[in-house]
Amino acid sequence: MSTVPSAGLAPLRVDGRLDRLRGLLDPAGLDALLVTSNTNVRYLTGFTGSAGSLWVDVDRAVLVTDGRYRDQAPDQVAAAGAVADVVVVSGGDRSPITSLAAERSRVGLEAGSITWSEQLRLVDLLSGPPVATDGLVEGLRELKDEGEVDRIAEAAAIADEALAGVLPSILAGAVEEEIATALDHAVRSGGASDRAFETIVAAGPNSALPHARPGPRPMLDGDLVVCDFGAMVDGYRSDMTRSLRIGGTGTGRAADLLGAVLDAQLAGLAVVADGVPIAEVDAACRSTLEAAGLGDAFSHGTGHGVGLDIHEGPAVSSTSTGTLRAGQVVTVEPGAYLGGFGGVRWEDTVLVTADGHRRLTLSPKEL
Ligand code: ZN
Ligand code: ZN
């Protein structure tokens, strides 16, 4: 369920999105698209339920859902300003899709979300072979409007507050699981509808695992600690990683690692701007770490888009082929991981602008 929007946020503008999708149908060789990704259905109609398929052709948009959403679906579609009919069926009834499909021969299915069994059922209903599509709605979602940016920024601000409150507890003897739980609680009590994803708090040897799960080990003096977490507001997410050393940064190997990865992150952020090849952001981070002798320790991509999903387009990696566009929201999150010793990652969520970026996660990086 959506939450009451926070005061001062620009309204979410769902109207216009269906028409932008319609503009993509014919160039993709389609008369219609059956949207089965819950996130894409939400983006196009405002409906947040967990069961819904959206038929979109040049003339109509029809949301098919079940009795659990009899009231919620039309209410949310109307509140969002989407021009879509809502048809409520009892579980498994395909008749609305059958009648719509009878009029259209080139029907696209979302290859990334439709199940094998659902696809097999639909093949019998369609008048022509279905067309596998990839990323049509996801491409539209990459460019955020003001209402979306406001919500990601609000989620980022809630996470900033949460970290500021929990940071004094990250001391020798603290336990990863307890710090992670404290961050989750602070995010929720700070106004988020949920955390953005499963919170990572990883200390000591665990910090050398980029996607470590918080465990019961008490932190020791000198441990590196990686905290990667975010908040959710009206379905929109934030993503931030901060790293520190228990007992203070000091000097030595851990301090060098913290500094080198921060240099890499700042180098990556410095090149973010509209029109920049995305791979250049990755190259800026990677070359900085290579110069510090840490090229092999940077074992993942540099970042990803953030929005209704925690990982969405565009991917920011060495193999990215596109260019950044103003309105995209991406992370820049280089890391270096030394097995048996520890790891460091610095991550911010930023809005790409015409001449650079606006950082949305604002927690200090001198911890
Ligand atoms: Zn993250
Ligand atoms: Zn991330």
mmCIF file of C-alpha atoms and ligand atoms in Angstrom:
data_model
loop_
_atom_site.group_PDB
_atom_site.id
_atom_site.type_symbol
_atom_site.label_atom_id
_atom_site.label_comp_id
_atom_site.label_asym_id
_atom_site.label_seq_id
_atom_site.Cartn_x
_atom_site.Cartn_y
_atom_site.Cartn_z
ATOM 1 C CA MET A 1 0.000 0.000 0.000
ATOM 2 C CA SER A 2 1.198 3.487 -0.664
ATOM 3 C CA THR A 3 1.804 5.753 2.266
ATOM 4 C CA VAL A 4 0.587 9.284 2.757
ATOM 5 C CA PRO A 5 3.070 11.375 0.756
ATOM 6 C CA SER A 6 5.326 13.576 2.824
ATOM 7 C CA ALA A 7 4.516 17.261 2.789
ATOM 8 C CA GLY A 8 6.501 19.317 0.316
ATOM 9 C CA LEU A 9 7.147 16.585 -2.242
ATOM 10 C CA ALA A 10 6.150 17.312 -5.828
ATOM 11 C CA PRO A 11 3.192 15.126 -6.885
ATOM 12 C CA LEU A 12 3.846 11.866 -8.698
ATOM 13 C CA ARG A 13 2.818 12.402 -12.343
ATOM 14 C CA VAL A 14 1.725 9.079 -13.745
ATOM 15 C CA ASP A 15 -0.277 10.647 -16.590
ATOM 16 C CA GLY A 16 1.717 10.782 -19.821
ATOM 17 C CA ARG A 17 3.610 7.567 -19.153
ATOM 18 C CA LEU A 18 1.150 5.344 -21.041
ATOM 19 C CA ASP A 19 1.344 7.628 -24.072
ATOM 20 C CA ARG A 20 5.141 7.555 -23.997
ATOM 21 C CA LEU A 21 4.989 3.747 -23.960
ATOM 22 C CA ARG A 22 2.513 3.796 -26.888
ATOM 23 C CA GLY A 23 5.073 5.740 -28.879
ATOM 24 C CA LEU A 24 7.472 2.814 -28.508
ATOM 25 C CA LEU A 25 5.094 0.070 -29.642
ATOM 26 C CA ASP A 26 5.147 0.369 -33.420
ATOM 27 C CA PRO A 27 8.935 0.945 -33.651
ATOM 28 C CA ALA A 28 9.291 -2.262 -31.623
ATOM 29 C CA GLY A 29 7.047 -4.126 -34.069
ATOM 30 C CA LEU A 30 4.120 -4.302 -31.667
ATOM 31 C CA ASP A 31 0.394 -3.581 -31.701
ATOM 32 C CA ALA A 32 0.152 -4.087 -27.956
ATOM 33 C CA LEU A 33 2.213 -4.901 -24.885
ATOM 34 C CA LEU A 34 1.091 -7.052 -21.972
ATOM 35 C CA VAL A 35 2.900 -5.601 -18.945
ATOM 36 C CA THR A 36 3.427 -8.273 -16.281
ATOM 37 C CA SER A 37 6.166 -6.718 -14.126
ATOM 38 C CA ASN A 38 4.494 -5.437 -10.949
ATOM 39 C CA THR A 39 6.933 -2.538 -10.881
ATOM 40 C CA ASN A 40 6.141 -1.580 -14.463
ATOM 41 C CA VAL A 41 2.395 -1.822 -13.786
ATOM 42 C CA ARG A 42 2.872 0.487 -10.802
ATOM 43 C CA TYR A 43 4.931 2.938 -12.852
ATOM 44 C CA LEU A 44 2.307 3.137 -15.614
ATOM 45 C CA THR A 45 -0.879 3.178 -13.507
ATOM 46 C CA GLY A 46 -0.098 3.909 -9.861
ATOM 47 C CA PHE A 47 -1.507 0.491 -8.843
ATOM 48 C CA THR A 48 0.702 -1.034 -6.128
ATOM 49 C CA GLY A 49 -0.901 -4.489 -5.792
ATOM 50 C CA SER A 50 1.055 -7.692 -6.141
ATOM 51 C CA ALA A 51 -1.217 -9.193 -8.818
ATOM 52 C CA GLY A 52 -1.993 -7.315 -12.000
ATOM 53 C CA SER A 53 -1.414 -7.463 -15.742
ATOM 54 C CA LEU A 54 -1.716 -4.345 -17.853
ATOM 55 C CA TRP A 55 -2.729 -4.481 -21.501
ATOM 56 C CA VAL A 56 -1.585 -1.427 -23.468
ATOM 57 C CA ASP A 57 -2.382 -0.777 -27.121
ATOM 58 C CA VAL A 58 -2.755 2.472 -29.067
ATOM 59 C CA ASP A 59 -6.367 2.916 -27.969
ATOM 60 C CA ARG A 60 -6.730 1.318 -24.587
ATOM 61 C CA ALA A 61 -5.074 0.438 -21.344
ATOM 62 C CA VAL A 62 -6.720 -2.303 -19.292
ATOM 63 C CA LEU A 63 -5.526 -3.388 -15.876
ATOM 64 C CA VAL A 64 -6.611 -6.926 -15.003
ATOM 65 C CA THR A 65 -6.421 -7.817 -11.331
ATOM 66 C CA ASP A 66 -8.230 -10.006 -8.824
ATOM 67 C CA GLY A 67 -10.872 -9.522 -6.169
ATOM 68 C CA ARG A 68 -8.425 -8.579 -3.433
ATOM 69 C CA TYR A 69 -7.860 -5.299 -5.273
ATOM 70 C CA ARG A 70 -11.479 -4.599 -6.248
ATOM 71 C CA ASP A 71 -11.450 -1.208 -4.497
ATOM 72 C CA GLN A 72 -7.757 -0.446 -4.282
ATOM 73 C CA ALA A 73 -6.995 -0.812 -7.998
ATOM 74 C CA PRO A 74 -9.546 1.690 -9.408
ATOM 75 C CA ASP A 75 -8.863 4.081 -6.502
ATOM 76 C CA GLN A 76 -5.108 4.094 -7.089
ATOM 77 C CA VAL A 77 -5.420 4.355 -10.879
ATOM 78 C CA ALA A 78 -7.787 7.319 -10.520
ATOM 79 C CA ALA A 79 -5.624 8.987 -7.858
ATOM 80 C CA ALA A 80 -2.570 8.670 -10.084
ATOM 81 C CA GLY A 81 -4.368 10.269 -13.028
ATOM 82 C CA ALA A 82 -3.784 7.274 -15.292
ATOM 83 C CA VAL A 83 -6.298 6.699 -18.085
ATOM 84 C CA ALA A 84 -6.792 2.963 -17.738
ATOM 85 C CA ASP A 85 -9.804 0.672 -17.385
ATOM 86 C CA VAL A 86 -9.712 -1.731 -14.471
ATOM 87 C CA VAL A 87 -11.181 -5.222 -14.883
ATOM 88 C CA VAL A 88 -11.449 -7.395 -11.790
ATOM 89 C CA VAL A 89 -11.499 -11.152 -12.426
ATOM 90 C CA SER A 90 -11.439 -14.153 -10.151
ATOM 91 C CA GLY A 91 -8.110 -15.937 -10.031
ATOM 92 C CA GLY A 92 -6.820 -17.316 -13.308
ATOM 93 C CA ASP A 93 -9.584 -15.969 -15.566
ATOM 94 C CA ARG A 94 -7.909 -14.986 -18.857
ATOM 95 C CA SER A 95 -11.054 -13.902 -20.717
ATOM 96 C CA PRO A 96 -10.313 -10.131 -20.683
ATOM 97 C CA ILE A 97 -6.932 -10.767 -22.283
ATOM 98 C CA THR A 98 -8.503 -13.154 -24.793
ATOM 99 C CA SER A 99 -10.971 -10.565 -26.040
ATOM 100 C CA LEU A 100 -8.334 -7.831 -26.225
ATOM 101 C CA ALA A 101 -5.866 -10.110 -27.971
ATOM 102 C CA ALA A 102 -8.409 -11.058 -30.616
ATOM 103 C CA GLU A 103 -8.094 -7.559 -32.107
ATOM 104 C CA ARG A 104 -4.279 -7.360 -32.165
ATOM 105 C CA SER A 105 -1.838 -9.672 -33.884
ATOM 106 C CA ARG A 106 1.571 -8.442 -32.683
ATOM 107 C CA VAL A 107 1.474 -8.698 -28.888
ATOM 108 C CA GLY A 108 4.614 -8.150 -26.859
ATOM 109 C CA LEU A 109 5.319 -9.969 -23.601
ATOM 110 C CA GLU A 110 7.889 -8.788 -21.066
ATOM 111 C CA ALA A 111 10.594 -11.437 -21.278
ATOM 112 C CA GLY A 112 12.142 -10.345 -17.994
ATOM 113 C CA SER A 113 9.061 -10.830 -15.860
ATOM 114 C CA ILE A 114 6.550 -13.224 -17.420
ATOM 115 C CA THR A 115 6.742 -16.774 -16.152
ATOM 116 C CA TRP A 116 7.211 -19.779 -18.403
ATOM 117 C CA SER A 117 3.804 -21.164 -17.436
ATOM 118 C CA GLU A 118 2.023 -17.828 -18.014
ATOM 119 C CA GLN A 119 3.645 -17.483 -21.411
ATOM 120 C CA LEU A 120 2.499 -20.980 -22.382
ATOM 121 C CA ARG A 121 -1.069 -20.141 -21.346
ATOM 122 C CA LEU A 122 -1.048 -16.891 -23.331
ATOM 123 C CA VAL A 123 0.283 -18.470 -26.514
ATOM 124 C CA ASP A 124 -3.072 -20.236 -26.891
ATOM 125 C CA LEU A 125 -5.037 -16.997 -26.408
ATOM 126 C CA LEU A 126 -3.154 -14.755 -28.839
ATOM 127 C CA SER A 127 -3.990 -14.635 -32.521
ATOM 128 C CA GLY A 128 -0.314 -14.501 -33.506
ATOM 129 C CA PRO A 129 2.987 -15.601 -31.971
ATOM 130 C CA PRO A 130 3.929 -13.427 -28.969
ATOM 131 C CA VAL A 131 6.909 -11.096 -29.324
ATOM 132 C CA ALA A 132 9.525 -11.155 -26.571
ATOM 133 C CA THR A 133 10.316 -7.620 -25.425
ATOM 134 C CA ASP A 134 13.074 -6.397 -23.158
ATOM 135 C CA GLY A 135 13.276 -3.110 -21.306
ATOM 136 C CA LEU A 136 10.554 -1.037 -23.017
ATOM 137 C CA VAL A 137 9.015 0.297 -19.795
ATOM 138 C CA GLU A 138 12.324 0.045 -17.941
ATOM 139 C CA GLY A 139 13.826 2.443 -20.509
ATOM 140 C CA LEU A 140 11.126 5.011 -19.750
ATOM 141 C CA ARG A 141 11.698 4.549 -16.014
ATOM 142 C CA GLU A 142 15.354 5.582 -16.310
ATOM 143 C CA LEU A 143 14.441 9.254 -16.665
ATOM 144 C CA LYS A 144 12.994 10.522 -13.392
ATOM 145 C CA ASP A 145 10.625 13.463 -13.119
ATOM 146 C CA GLU A 146 10.491 15.932 -10.257
ATOM 147 C CA GLY A 147 8.076 13.913 -8.132
ATOM 148 C CA GLU A 148 10.230 10.809 -8.446
ATOM 149 C CA VAL A 149 13.461 12.654 -7.650
ATOM 150 C CA ASP A 150 11.803 14.218 -4.607
ATOM 151 C CA ARG A 151 10.938 10.779 -3.265
ATOM 152 C CA ILE A 152 14.389 9.312 -3.857
ATOM 153 C CA ALA A 153 15.889 12.391 -2.184
ATOM 154 C CA GLU A 154 13.495 12.004 0.746
ATOM 155 C CA ALA A 155 14.455 8.331 1.076
ATOM 156 C CA ALA A 156 18.123 9.360 0.984
ATOM 157 C CA ALA A 157 17.566 11.992 3.671
ATOM 158 C CA ILE A 158 15.863 9.439 5.928
ATOM 159 C CA ALA A 159 18.849 7.099 5.498
ATOM 160 C CA ASP A 160 21.255 9.968 6.275
ATOM 161 C CA GLU A 161 19.363 10.627 9.519
ATOM 162 C CA ALA A 162 19.348 6.945 10.384
ATOM 163 C CA LEU A 163 23.100 6.636 9.971
ATOM 164 C CA ALA A 164 23.766 9.763 12.007
ATOM 165 C CA GLY A 165 21.733 8.258 14.848
ATOM 166 C CA VAL A 166 23.321 4.805 14.722
ATOM 167 C CA LEU A 167 26.923 5.802 14.009
ATOM 168 C CA PRO A 168 27.870 6.410 17.680
ATOM 169 C CA SER A 169 26.960 2.761 18.398
ATOM 170 C CA ILE A 170 29.413 1.340 15.847
ATOM 171 C CA LEU A 171 32.184 0.602 18.333
ATOM 172 C CA ALA A 172 34.342 -2.332 19.418
ATOM 173 C CA GLY A 173 31.961 -4.962 20.809
ATOM 174 C CA ALA A 174 29.056 -3.914 18.563
ATOM 175 C CA VAL A 175 27.468 -6.756 16.589
ATOM 176 C CA GLU A 176 26.732 -6.580 12.858
ATOM 177 C CA GLU A 177 23.195 -7.926 13.256
ATOM 178 C CA GLU A 178 22.355 -5.406 15.958
ATOM 179 C CA ILE A 179 23.708 -2.437 13.980
ATOM 180 C CA ALA A 180 21.779 -3.592 10.905
ATOM 181 C CA THR A 181 18.589 -3.888 12.957
ATOM 182 C CA ALA A 182 19.170 -0.441 14.449
ATOM 183 C CA LEU A 183 19.548 1.042 10.945
ATOM 184 C CA ASP A 184 16.365 -0.714 9.784
ATOM 185 C CA HIS A 185 14.452 0.585 12.796
ATOM 186 C CA ALA A 186 15.771 4.122 12.347
ATOM 187 C CA VAL A 187 14.804 4.106 8.673
ATOM 188 C CA ARG A 188 11.246 3.025 9.490
ATOM 189 C CA SER A 189 10.806 5.389 12.423
ATOM 190 C CA GLY A 190 12.253 8.182 10.265
ATOM 191 C CA GLY A 191 9.259 7.967 7.941
ATOM 192 C CA ALA A 192 10.197 5.354 5.340
ATOM 193 C CA SER A 193 7.582 2.773 4.344
ATOM 194 C CA ASP A 194 10.334 0.143 4.315
ATOM 195 C CA ARG A 195 14.058 -0.320 3.913
ATOM 196 C CA ALA A 196 15.230 -0.232 0.303
ATOM 197 C CA PHE A 197 16.836 -3.687 0.408
ATOM 198 C CA GLU A 198 18.404 -6.072 2.916
ATOM 199 C CA THR A 199 20.790 -3.964 4.983
ATOM 200 C CA ILE A 200 24.470 -4.880 4.846
ATOM 201 C CA VAL A 201 26.634 -4.312 7.928
ATOM 202 C CA ALA A 202 29.919 -6.169 7.522
ATOM 203 C CA ALA A 203 32.949 -5.871 9.810
ATOM 204 C CA GLY A 204 36.455 -7.284 9.798
ATOM 205 C CA PRO A 205 36.945 -10.233 7.426
ATOM 206 C CA ASN A 206 33.229 -10.087 6.555
ATOM 207 C CA SER A 207 33.751 -6.613 5.042
ATOM 208 C CA ALA A 208 35.833 -8.241 2.288
ATOM 209 C CA LEU A 209 32.606 -9.798 0.950
ATOM 210 C CA PRO A 210 30.762 -7.210 -1.177
ATOM 211 C CA HIS A 211 27.359 -8.699 -0.311
ATOM 212 C CA ALA A 212 27.990 -9.997 3.182
ATOM 213 C CA ARG A 213 25.049 -10.760 5.468
ATOM 214 C CA PRO A 214 25.176 -9.314 8.982
ATOM 215 C CA GLY A 215 26.281 -11.929 11.493
ATOM 216 C CA PRO A 216 26.737 -12.332 15.260
ATOM 217 C CA ARG A 217 30.474 -11.546 15.416
ATOM 218 C CA PRO A 218 31.378 -8.683 17.792
ATOM 219 C CA MET A 219 33.431 -5.960 16.103
ATOM 220 C CA LEU A 220 37.065 -5.597 17.120
ATOM 221 C CA ASP A 221 39.261 -2.548 17.374
ATOM 222 C CA GLY A 222 40.832 -1.940 13.960
ATOM 223 C CA ASP A 223 38.045 -3.687 12.006
ATOM 224 C CA LEU A 224 36.921 -2.138 8.767
ATOM 225 C CA VAL A 225 33.110 -1.808 8.692
ATOM 226 C CA VAL A 226 30.954 -1.461 5.573
ATOM 227 C CA CYS A 227 27.344 -0.257 5.974
ATOM 228 C CA ASP A 228 25.208 -0.418 2.803
ATOM 229 C CA PHE A 229 21.526 0.391 3.191
ATOM 230 C CA GLY A 230 18.660 2.596 2.049
ATOM 231 C CA ALA A 231 15.084 3.694 2.615
ATOM 232 C CA MET A 232 11.853 3.611 0.604
ATOM 233 C CA VAL A 233 9.333 6.440 0.141
ATOM 234 C CA ASP A 234 6.189 5.867 -1.987
ATOM 235 C CA GLY A 235 8.004 2.905 -3.541
ATOM 236 C CA TYR A 236 11.130 4.896 -4.476
ATOM 237 C CA ARG A 237 14.445 3.817 -2.969
ATOM 238 C CA SER A 238 17.801 5.216 -1.951
ATOM 239 C CA ASP A 239 21.159 3.427 -1.791
ATOM 240 C CA MET A 240 24.224 4.467 0.195
ATOM 241 C CA THR A 241 27.382 2.836 1.533
ATOM 242 C CA ARG A 242 29.668 4.258 4.184
ATOM 243 C CA SER A 243 32.864 2.613 5.450
ATOM 244 C CA LEU A 244 34.861 3.223 8.614
ATOM 245 C CA ARG A 245 37.489 1.703 10.855
ATOM 246 C CA ILE A 246 36.708 0.841 14.482
ATOM 247 C CA GLY A 247 38.920 2.991 16.672
ATOM 248 C CA GLY A 248 39.374 5.720 14.072
ATOM 249 C CA THR A 249 40.900 5.832 10.618
ATOM 250 C CA GLY A 250 44.444 6.417 11.873
ATOM 251 C CA THR A 251 47.248 5.405 9.525
ATOM 252 C CA GLY A 252 48.233 2.121 7.959
ATOM 253 C CA ARG A 253 46.696 -0.396 5.586
ATOM 254 C CA ALA A 254 43.053 0.215 6.537
ATOM 255 C CA ALA A 255 43.483 3.981 6.276
ATOM 256 C CA ASP A 256 45.113 3.590 2.865
ATOM 257 C CA LEU A 257 42.237 1.427 1.697
ATOM 258 C CA LEU A 258 39.595 3.881 2.957
ATOM 259 C CA GLY A 259 41.414 6.751 1.227
ATOM 260 C CA ALA A 260 42.089 4.985 -2.067
ATOM 261 C CA VAL A 261 38.476 3.881 -2.539
ATOM 262 C CA LEU A 262 37.207 7.337 -1.606
ATOM 263 C CA ASP A 263 39.563 8.864 -4.195
ATOM 264 C CA ALA A 264 38.122 6.437 -6.751
ATOM 265 C CA GLN A 265 34.555 7.315 -5.827
ATOM 266 C CA LEU A 266 35.251 11.064 -6.062
ATOM 267 C CA ALA A 267 36.939 10.524 -9.452
ATOM 268 C CA GLY A 268 33.848 8.679 -10.674
ATOM 269 C CA LEU A 269 31.457 11.303 -9.351
ATOM 270 C CA ALA A 270 33.522 14.043 -10.984
ATOM 271 C CA VAL A 271 32.793 12.784 -14.489
ATOM 272 C CA VAL A 272 29.043 12.223 -14.006
ATOM 273 C CA ALA A 273 27.109 14.584 -16.303
ATOM 274 C CA ASP A 274 24.565 14.529 -19.110
ATOM 275 C CA GLY A 275 26.091 13.171 -22.334
ATOM 276 C CA VAL A 276 29.070 11.411 -20.734
ATOM 277 C CA PRO A 277 29.633 7.805 -21.867
ATOM 278 C CA ILE A 278 28.588 5.675 -18.886
ATOM 279 C CA ALA A 279 31.698 3.501 -19.194
ATOM 280 C CA GLU A 280 33.815 6.603 -18.452
ATOM 281 C CA VAL A 281 32.410 6.728 -14.913
ATOM 282 C CA ASP A 282 33.505 3.151 -14.394
ATOM 283 C CA ALA A 283 36.887 3.859 -15.983
ATOM 284 C CA ALA A 284 37.482 6.844 -13.683
ATOM 285 C CA CYS A 285 36.909 4.697 -10.592
ATOM 286 C CA ARG A 286 38.787 1.685 -11.927
ATOM 287 C CA SER A 287 41.873 3.570 -13.112
ATOM 288 C CA THR A 288 42.176 5.316 -9.747
ATOM 289 C CA LEU A 289 42.119 1.974 -7.934
ATOM 290 C CA GLU A 290 44.517 0.414 -10.463
ATOM 291 C CA ALA A 291 46.960 3.265 -9.857
ATOM 292 C CA ALA A 292 46.758 2.454 -6.145
ATOM 293 C CA GLY A 293 47.502 -1.211 -6.862
ATOM 294 C CA LEU A 294 43.906 -2.217 -6.080
ATOM 295 C CA GLY A 295 42.586 -3.001 -9.563
ATOM 296 C CA ASP A 296 42.121 -6.689 -8.764
ATOM 297 C CA ALA A 297 40.396 -5.855 -5.470
ATOM 298 C CA PHE A 298 37.549 -4.010 -7.268
ATOM 299 C CA SER A 299 35.442 -7.013 -8.165
ATOM 300 C CA HIS A 300 32.081 -5.549 -9.223
ATOM 301 C CA GLY A 301 30.535 -2.906 -11.454
ATOM 302 C CA THR A 302 30.640 0.765 -10.477
ATOM 303 C CA GLY A 303 26.927 1.413 -10.077
ATOM 304 C CA HIS A 304 23.325 1.132 -11.196
ATOM 305 C CA GLY A 305 20.159 3.127 -11.647
ATOM 306 C CA VAL A 306 17.856 3.496 -8.618
ATOM 307 C CA GLY A 307 14.122 4.119 -8.523
ATOM 308 C CA LEU A 308 11.136 1.859 -7.929
ATOM 309 C CA ASP A 309 13.667 -1.000 -8.047
ATOM 310 C CA ILE A 310 16.927 -0.930 -6.133
ATOM 311 C CA HIS A 311 18.768 -2.101 -9.234
ATOM 312 C CA GLU A 312 17.448 -0.683 -12.502
ATOM 313 C CA GLY A 313 18.827 0.957 -15.615
ATOM 314 C CA PRO A 314 21.300 2.193 -16.481
ATOM 315 C CA ALA A 315 23.999 -0.200 -15.328
ATOM 316 C CA VAL A 316 27.286 1.642 -14.699
ATOM 317 C CA SER A 317 30.091 -0.722 -15.694
ATOM 318 C CA SER A 318 33.034 -1.145 -18.028
ATOM 319 C CA THR A 319 30.722 -2.716 -20.617
ATOM 320 C CA SER A 320 28.019 -0.020 -20.520
ATOM 321 C CA THR A 321 27.515 1.359 -24.020
ATOM 322 C CA GLY A 322 25.130 4.287 -23.511
ATOM 323 C CA THR A 323 25.601 7.836 -22.308
ATOM 324 C CA LEU A 324 24.311 9.386 -19.117
ATOM 325 C CA ARG A 325 21.218 11.553 -19.479
ATOM 326 C CA ALA A 326 19.989 14.348 -17.244
ATOM 327 C CA GLY A 327 17.190 12.935 -15.090
ATOM 328 C CA GLN A 328 18.760 9.539 -14.505
ATOM 329 C CA VAL A 329 19.449 8.587 -10.893
ATOM 330 C CA VAL A 330 22.492 6.336 -10.508
ATOM 331 C CA THR A 331 24.879 5.115 -7.850
ATOM 332 C CA VAL A 332 28.656 5.441 -7.918
ATOM 333 C CA GLU A 333 30.015 2.733 -5.627
ATOM 334 C CA PRO A 334 33.553 1.503 -6.161
ATOM 335 C CA GLY A 335 34.957 -0.889 -3.577
ATOM 336 C CA ALA A 336 38.134 -2.779 -2.784
ATOM 337 C CA TYR A 337 38.048 -6.140 -1.034
ATOM 338 C CA LEU A 338 41.095 -7.898 0.408
ATOM 339 C CA GLY A 339 40.225 -11.444 1.473
ATOM 340 C CA GLY A 340 41.061 -12.158 5.115
ATOM 341 C CA PHE A 341 41.766 -8.487 5.844
ATOM 342 C CA GLY A 342 38.685 -6.467 5.016
ATOM 343 C CA GLY A 343 37.017 -4.248 2.468
ATOM 344 C CA VAL A 344 35.837 -0.726 1.799
ATOM 345 C CA ARG A 345 33.040 0.667 -0.358
ATOM 346 C CA TRP A 346 31.802 4.227 -0.789
ATOM 347 C CA GLU A 347 28.461 4.731 -2.481
ATOM 348 C CA ASP A 348 26.231 7.685 -3.220
ATOM 349 C CA THR A 349 22.957 7.971 -5.100
ATOM 350 C CA VAL A 350 23.096 10.972 -7.457
ATOM 351 C CA LEU A 351 20.837 12.716 -9.949
ATOM 352 C CA VAL A 352 22.493 13.297 -13.319
ATOM 353 C CA THR A 353 22.169 16.961 -14.360
ATOM 354 C CA ALA A 354 23.071 18.935 -17.484
ATOM 355 C CA ASP A 355 26.456 19.969 -16.137
ATOM 356 C CA GLY A 356 27.203 17.395 -13.441
ATOM 357 C CA HIS A 357 25.218 15.773 -10.694
ATOM 358 C CA ARG A 358 23.233 16.470 -7.563
ATOM 359 C CA ARG A 359 24.194 14.184 -4.702
ATOM 360 C CA LEU A 360 21.082 12.831 -2.934
ATOM 361 C CA THR A 361 22.812 10.800 -0.183
ATOM 362 C CA LEU A 362 24.567 13.433 1.908
ATOM 363 C CA SER A 363 26.093 11.589 4.868
ATOM 364 C CA PRO A 364 29.685 12.722 5.476
ATOM 365 C CA LYS A 365 32.478 10.576 4.101
ATOM 366 C CA GLU A 366 34.931 11.542 6.846
ATOM 367 C CA LEU A 367 33.757 9.120 9.520
HETATM 368 ZN ZN ZN B 1 24.253 -0.077 -1.854
HETATM 369 ZN ZN ZN B 2 24.102 0.075 -4.965
#
